[in-house]
Amino acid sequence: MKKKLWMDHDGAIDDLLSQLLVLTMPDVDLIGLSITPADCFLEPALESAYKLLHLMDRTEVPMGRGESYGVNAFPDAWRARPECVNALPMLINLPSPPDPYQYPSAPDLMIDTLRASDTPVTVLMTGPCSNLTLALERAPDLVEKIDEVIWMAGAFRTQGNVLAFQHNGTAEWNVYWDPVSAQKLLTYGLPLVFVALDATNHVPVHKTFLQQLARQADHRLSNLAGQLWALTIDTIPSYHYTYFMWDMLATSYLALPQAFTTEAIRATISTRPPNAGQTRLDPNGVPATLVTDVDKALFYDYLLQQFRA
């Protein structure tokens, strides 16, 4: 039986690549998709997500519009990336999506779709958790419909990736964007898997991988994935920042759980400066699972295999 999946992402390049990866998974049934206006401007991100559904002949998948704008905004330069994505040669001439404001509210669509499911649903989040938290606040019974939550979020035993005024650098961006919702999410007692910087720091986007991907560019998904990752080239080492396989690693957990090293933890999340959004190990915290490592060769090979589909 296929795993039913709800995906919530925030429109950045790695989120869109993750959506594309999900659509290549034969054992996963994507039953809904929602976009959070965090690391994206909502309208172009909805367009990008729709075009990927169209490319993969999956436009029947319902899409929801995030209605939360978090607490700590991502930089505008990062949020504008979907505009570049929509201009890529493989996407620019695809049909335009509906009016972005005709999409239903993401929390409401999530509630309706999960309630209608006859089996529990896995929730994959590669952006902030605000849509899920809002849905649970409105419909606490939704807990019974969720099999597991896989969330690319957090930094437990490593430095965070937030560099911001009035912050000490301990947080990861998906949690920092809305730390209050993140802490609320813990209170619902859901089976929660953190794919945190502790693990994603092991899998950078490096030029050797991009060269391997380019060698199979006659496959259209490899070609598109290569175009998307090329848009991150200014953040690959030799410049000022490193682009990692943040969301791709979390997404691959759906298909390759045996490749991951995990541990049972108890966690809590700070909601105030100077460490707002910090995910902390706490013996009195909420039980969760933390991904700590991955078989890197297996992971990179899996991506190359899927984008040859």
Short mmCIF file of C-alpha atoms in Angstrom, two decimals:
data_model
loop_
_atom_site.label_atom_id
_atom_site.label_comp_id
_atom_site.label_asym_id
_atom_site.label_seq_id
_atom_site.Cartn_x
_atom_site.Cartn_y
_atom_site.Cartn_z
CA MET A 1 0.00 0.00 0.00
CA LYS A 2 1.27 3.46 -0.85
CA LYS A 3 2.19 5.83 1.96
CA LYS A 4 -0.24 8.75 1.98
CA LEU A 5 1.65 12.03 2.20
CA TRP A 6 0.81 15.64 2.88
CA MET A 7 3.70 17.96 1.99
CA ASP A 8 4.09 21.48 3.34
CA HIS A 9 6.99 23.53 2.01
CA ASP A 10 8.02 27.14 1.68
CA GLY A 11 8.93 27.51 -1.96
CA ALA A 12 12.73 27.73 -1.85
CA ILE A 13 14.85 25.88 -4.38
CA ASP A 14 15.48 22.92 -2.08
CA ASP A 15 11.75 22.75 -1.26
CA LEU A 16 10.84 22.63 -4.94
CA LEU A 17 13.49 19.99 -5.58
CA SER A 18 12.00 18.02 -2.69
CA GLN A 19 8.53 18.29 -4.21
CA LEU A 20 9.94 16.99 -7.47
CA LEU A 21 11.63 14.12 -5.62
CA VAL A 22 8.36 13.16 -3.89
CA LEU A 23 6.67 13.00 -7.28
CA THR A 24 9.20 10.38 -8.43
CA MET A 25 8.47 8.03 -5.49
CA PRO A 26 6.35 5.06 -6.61
CA ASP A 27 5.38 4.10 -3.05
CA VAL A 28 4.21 7.57 -2.00
CA ASP A 29 0.77 9.02 -2.72
CA LEU A 30 0.88 12.81 -2.48
CA ILE A 31 -2.65 13.73 -1.37
CA GLY A 32 -2.09 17.44 -0.70
CA LEU A 33 0.42 20.25 -0.89
CA SER A 34 0.59 23.53 0.98
CA ILE A 35 2.94 26.48 0.63
CA THR A 36 4.09 28.62 3.55
CA PRO A 37 5.18 32.18 2.63
CA ALA A 38 8.41 31.89 4.60
CA ASP A 39 11.48 31.42 2.38
CA CYS A 40 9.43 32.59 -0.60
CA PHE A 41 6.95 35.15 -1.79
CA LEU A 42 3.69 33.24 -1.92
CA GLU A 43 2.44 33.99 -5.44
CA PRO A 44 5.52 32.91 -7.45
CA ALA A 45 6.02 29.92 -5.13
CA LEU A 46 2.47 28.70 -5.79
CA GLU A 47 3.22 29.06 -9.49
CA SER A 48 6.44 27.04 -9.19
CA ALA A 49 4.73 24.29 -7.21
CA TYR A 50 1.86 24.11 -9.71
CA LYS A 51 4.23 23.91 -12.66
CA LEU A 52 6.06 20.98 -11.09
CA LEU A 53 2.73 19.21 -10.60
CA HIS A 54 1.90 19.91 -14.24
CA LEU A 55 5.29 18.64 -15.40
CA MET A 56 4.67 15.35 -13.57
CA ASP A 57 1.00 15.12 -14.66
CA ARG A 58 -0.27 15.50 -11.09
CA THR A 59 -2.37 18.65 -11.23
CA GLU A 60 -5.17 16.83 -9.41
CA VAL A 61 -3.18 17.20 -6.17
CA PRO A 62 -4.95 19.94 -4.15
CA MET A 63 -2.88 22.94 -3.11
CA GLY A 64 -3.36 25.22 -0.11
CA ARG A 65 -2.26 28.80 0.48
CA GLY A 66 -0.39 29.52 3.70
CA GLU A 67 -2.00 32.28 5.73
CA SER A 68 0.63 32.78 8.43
CA TYR A 69 3.54 35.16 8.02
CA GLY A 70 5.60 34.04 10.97
CA VAL A 71 7.56 36.14 13.42
CA ASN A 72 11.03 36.52 11.89
CA ALA A 73 11.07 37.12 8.14
CA PHE A 74 13.49 35.45 5.76
CA PRO A 75 15.63 37.88 3.70
CA ASP A 76 13.79 39.17 0.65
CA ALA A 77 16.63 38.13 -1.68
CA TRP A 78 16.10 34.51 -0.65
CA ARG A 79 12.32 34.76 -0.93
CA ALA A 80 12.52 35.94 -4.55
CA ARG A 81 14.09 32.72 -5.87
CA PRO A 82 10.79 31.23 -7.20
CA GLU A 83 10.66 34.12 -9.67
CA CYS A 84 13.92 32.77 -11.15
CA VAL A 85 12.59 29.20 -11.07
CA ASN A 86 9.50 30.14 -13.06
CA ALA A 87 11.72 31.55 -15.82
CA LEU A 88 13.73 28.35 -16.31
CA PRO A 89 13.51 26.96 -19.85
CA MET A 90 11.67 23.79 -18.77
CA LEU A 91 9.03 25.69 -16.83
CA ILE A 92 8.49 29.12 -18.39
CA ASN A 93 6.08 27.93 -21.09
CA LEU A 94 4.03 25.58 -18.95
CA PRO A 95 0.44 26.65 -18.25
CA SER A 96 -0.05 29.30 -15.61
CA PRO A 97 -1.74 28.24 -12.37
CA PRO A 98 -5.08 29.52 -11.14
CA ASP A 99 -5.32 32.86 -9.37
CA PRO A 100 -3.18 32.29 -6.25
CA TYR A 101 -5.91 33.78 -4.07
CA GLN A 102 -8.41 31.21 -5.28
CA TYR A 103 -6.52 28.47 -3.49
CA PRO A 104 -8.05 27.44 -0.17
CA SER A 105 -6.43 28.23 3.15
CA ALA A 106 -3.67 25.69 3.82
CA PRO A 107 -4.83 24.78 7.37
CA ASP A 108 -8.45 24.36 6.24
CA LEU A 109 -7.47 22.21 3.26
CA MET A 110 -5.22 20.13 5.49
CA ILE A 111 -8.08 19.56 7.94
CA ASP A 112 -10.54 18.54 5.22
CA THR A 113 -8.08 16.28 3.38
CA LEU A 114 -6.70 14.46 6.42
CA ARG A 115 -10.16 13.96 7.92
CA ALA A 116 -11.30 12.40 4.65
CA SER A 117 -8.41 9.93 4.57
CA ASP A 118 -9.26 6.32 5.42
CA THR A 119 -5.70 5.68 6.64
CA PRO A 120 -3.24 7.78 8.68
CA VAL A 121 -1.21 10.30 6.71
CA THR A 122 2.49 11.14 6.91
CA VAL A 123 3.20 14.88 7.03
CA LEU A 124 6.46 16.10 5.50
CA MET A 125 7.43 19.68 6.30
CA THR A 126 10.44 21.28 4.64
CA GLY A 127 9.58 24.77 5.84
CA PRO A 128 8.13 26.16 9.07
CA CYS A 129 5.36 24.26 10.84
CA SER A 130 2.81 27.09 11.08
CA ASN A 131 0.21 25.57 8.75
CA LEU A 132 0.18 22.29 10.64
CA THR A 133 0.02 24.00 14.02
CA LEU A 134 -2.88 26.18 12.89
CA ALA A 135 -4.71 23.11 11.59
CA LEU A 136 -4.24 21.30 14.90
CA GLU A 137 -5.43 24.32 16.87
CA ARG A 138 -8.64 24.38 14.83
CA ALA A 139 -9.10 20.61 14.76
CA PRO A 140 -7.30 18.77 17.59
CA ASP A 141 -8.86 15.50 16.40
CA LEU A 142 -6.48 15.69 13.43
CA VAL A 143 -3.83 14.09 15.66
CA GLU A 144 -5.55 10.73 15.10
CA LYS A 145 -5.19 11.12 11.33
CA ILE A 146 -1.41 11.70 11.37
CA ASP A 147 0.90 8.71 11.23
CA GLU A 148 4.17 10.63 11.52
CA VAL A 149 5.59 14.12 11.04
CA ILE A 150 8.96 14.44 9.30
CA TRP A 151 10.32 17.95 9.71
CA MET A 152 13.48 19.49 8.33
CA ALA A 153 14.13 21.68 11.34
CA GLY A 154 16.38 22.36 14.26
CA ALA A 155 19.99 22.37 15.37
CA PHE A 156 20.55 20.33 18.51
CA ARG A 157 24.28 19.66 18.91
CA THR A 158 25.53 22.04 16.27
CA GLN A 159 25.48 25.76 15.53
CA GLY A 160 22.32 27.17 13.94
CA ASN A 161 22.20 28.95 10.58
CA VAL A 162 20.46 32.17 11.66
CA LEU A 163 22.58 35.30 11.59
CA ALA A 164 20.30 38.08 12.76
CA PHE A 165 20.16 41.07 15.04
CA GLN A 166 19.32 40.18 18.65
CA HIS A 167 20.07 36.51 18.10
CA ASN A 168 22.92 34.34 19.30
CA GLY A 169 23.07 32.02 16.28
CA THR A 170 21.70 28.88 17.93
CA ALA A 171 18.55 28.48 15.79
CA GLU A 172 17.76 26.93 12.43
CA TRP A 173 15.64 29.07 10.09
CA ASN A 174 12.53 26.88 9.78
CA VAL A 175 12.06 27.03 13.54
CA TYR A 176 13.21 30.63 13.95
CA TRP A 177 10.61 31.90 11.45
CA ASP A 178 7.81 30.99 13.87
CA PRO A 179 9.22 29.63 17.14
CA VAL A 180 5.89 29.99 18.95
CA SER A 181 4.14 27.63 16.53
CA ALA A 182 7.10 25.26 16.72
CA GLN A 183 6.85 25.01 20.50
CA LYS A 184 3.06 24.55 20.24
CA LEU A 185 3.57 21.68 17.79
CA LEU A 186 5.49 19.76 20.43
CA THR A 187 2.51 19.85 22.78
CA TYR A 188 0.36 17.65 20.49
CA GLY A 189 2.38 14.53 21.16
CA LEU A 190 2.72 13.57 17.49
CA PRO A 191 5.39 11.08 16.35
CA LEU A 192 7.92 13.71 15.26
CA VAL A 193 11.17 13.16 13.37
CA PHE A 194 13.60 16.08 13.31
CA VAL A 195 15.91 16.09 10.29
CA ALA A 196 18.08 18.81 11.75
CA LEU A 197 21.31 20.57 10.81
CA ASP A 198 23.07 17.88 12.84
CA ALA A 199 22.47 15.57 9.86
CA THR A 200 22.10 17.94 6.91
CA ASN A 201 25.55 19.42 7.62
CA HIS A 202 26.92 16.09 6.34
CA VAL A 203 25.42 16.46 2.85
CA PRO A 204 26.42 19.67 1.06
CA VAL A 205 25.53 20.42 -2.52
CA HIS A 206 28.97 20.04 -4.07
CA LYS A 207 30.21 20.35 -7.61
CA THR A 208 31.14 16.68 -7.89
CA PHE A 209 27.50 15.75 -7.41
CA LEU A 210 26.38 18.43 -9.88
CA GLN A 211 28.84 17.08 -12.44
CA GLN A 212 27.40 13.59 -12.00
CA LEU A 213 23.91 14.99 -12.41
CA ALA A 214 24.92 16.87 -15.56
CA ARG A 215 26.21 13.66 -17.14
CA GLN A 216 22.63 12.35 -17.15
CA ALA A 217 21.04 15.60 -18.33
CA ASP A 218 19.40 13.79 -21.25
CA HIS A 219 16.87 12.72 -18.62
CA ARG A 220 14.49 15.65 -18.24
CA LEU A 221 14.29 15.54 -14.44
CA SER A 222 18.07 15.49 -14.13
CA ASN A 223 18.17 18.45 -16.51
CA LEU A 224 15.64 20.39 -14.44
CA ALA A 225 17.25 19.47 -11.11
CA GLY A 226 20.60 20.61 -12.47
CA GLN A 227 19.09 23.93 -13.53
CA LEU A 228 17.57 24.40 -10.07
CA TRP A 229 20.76 23.61 -8.19
CA ALA A 230 22.73 25.86 -10.56
CA LEU A 231 20.71 28.75 -9.10
CA THR A 232 22.44 28.06 -5.77
CA ILE A 233 25.97 28.25 -7.14
CA ASP A 234 26.69 31.55 -5.42
CA THR A 235 26.29 29.80 -2.08
CA ILE A 236 28.55 26.81 -2.71
CA PRO A 237 31.98 26.94 -0.97
CA SER A 238 34.42 29.38 -2.54
CA TYR A 239 31.87 32.05 -1.73
CA HIS A 240 30.38 33.02 1.65
CA TYR A 241 27.87 30.28 2.45
CA THR A 242 27.24 26.58 1.90
CA TYR A 243 24.07 25.24 0.33
CA PHE A 244 23.17 21.89 1.86
CA MET A 245 20.71 19.13 1.00
CA TRP A 246 18.47 20.32 3.83
CA ASP A 247 15.06 19.44 2.46
CA MET A 248 16.25 16.70 0.13
CA LEU A 249 17.61 14.78 3.09
CA ALA A 250 14.32 15.06 4.98
CA THR A 251 12.39 14.00 1.89
CA SER A 252 14.65 11.00 1.25
CA TYR A 253 13.82 9.73 4.75
CA LEU A 254 10.45 8.71 3.28
CA ALA A 255 12.09 6.24 0.92
CA LEU A 256 15.39 5.33 2.61
CA PRO A 257 14.79 5.09 6.36
CA GLN A 258 17.34 2.28 6.54
CA ALA A 259 20.07 4.70 5.42
CA PHE A 260 19.56 7.02 8.39
CA THR A 261 20.96 6.94 11.91
CA THR A 262 18.47 8.15 14.50
CA GLU A 263 18.14 8.46 18.24
CA ALA A 264 15.30 8.98 20.66
CA ILE A 265 15.46 12.40 22.32
CA ARG A 266 13.42 14.78 24.41
CA ALA A 267 13.18 18.28 23.02
CA THR A 268 12.00 21.76 23.82
CA ILE A 269 12.06 24.97 21.76
CA SER A 270 12.91 28.48 22.91
CA THR A 271 10.52 31.23 21.89
CA ARG A 272 12.32 34.41 23.01
CA PRO A 273 15.51 36.29 22.16
CA PRO A 274 18.43 35.87 22.21
CA ASN A 275 17.89 32.20 21.28
CA ALA A 276 14.38 32.24 19.77
CA GLY A 277 13.89 29.08 17.75
CA GLN A 278 16.67 27.12 19.41
CA THR A 279 15.85 23.41 19.58
CA ARG A 280 17.27 21.99 22.79
CA LEU A 281 17.80 18.55 24.25
CA ASP A 282 15.92 18.56 27.53
CA PRO A 283 15.31 15.53 29.81
CA ASN A 284 11.96 17.10 30.70
CA GLY A 285 11.06 17.85 27.09
CA VAL A 286 8.78 16.16 24.56
CA PRO A 287 9.76 12.76 23.10
CA ALA A 288 10.91 12.92 19.48
CA THR A 289 13.28 11.25 17.04
CA LEU A 290 16.43 13.00 15.87
CA VAL A 291 18.22 12.08 12.65
CA THR A 292 21.94 12.30 13.34
CA ASP A 293 23.57 10.87 10.21
CA VAL A 294 22.97 9.24 6.84
CA ASP A 295 24.81 6.86 4.54
CA LYS A 296 26.04 9.62 2.26
CA ALA A 297 26.94 7.46 -0.73
CA LEU A 298 23.54 5.78 -0.68
CA PHE A 299 21.79 9.13 -0.35
CA TYR A 300 23.55 10.83 -3.27
CA ASP A 301 23.15 7.71 -5.44
CA TYR A 302 19.44 7.66 -4.65
CA LEU A 303 19.00 11.23 -5.87
CA LEU A 304 20.82 10.45 -9.12
CA GLN A 305 18.68 7.35 -9.59
CA GLN A 306 15.39 9.14 -8.99
CA PHE A 307 16.22 11.99 -11.34
CA ARG A 308 16.93 9.44 -14.07
CA ALA A 309 13.25 8.45 -13.88
#
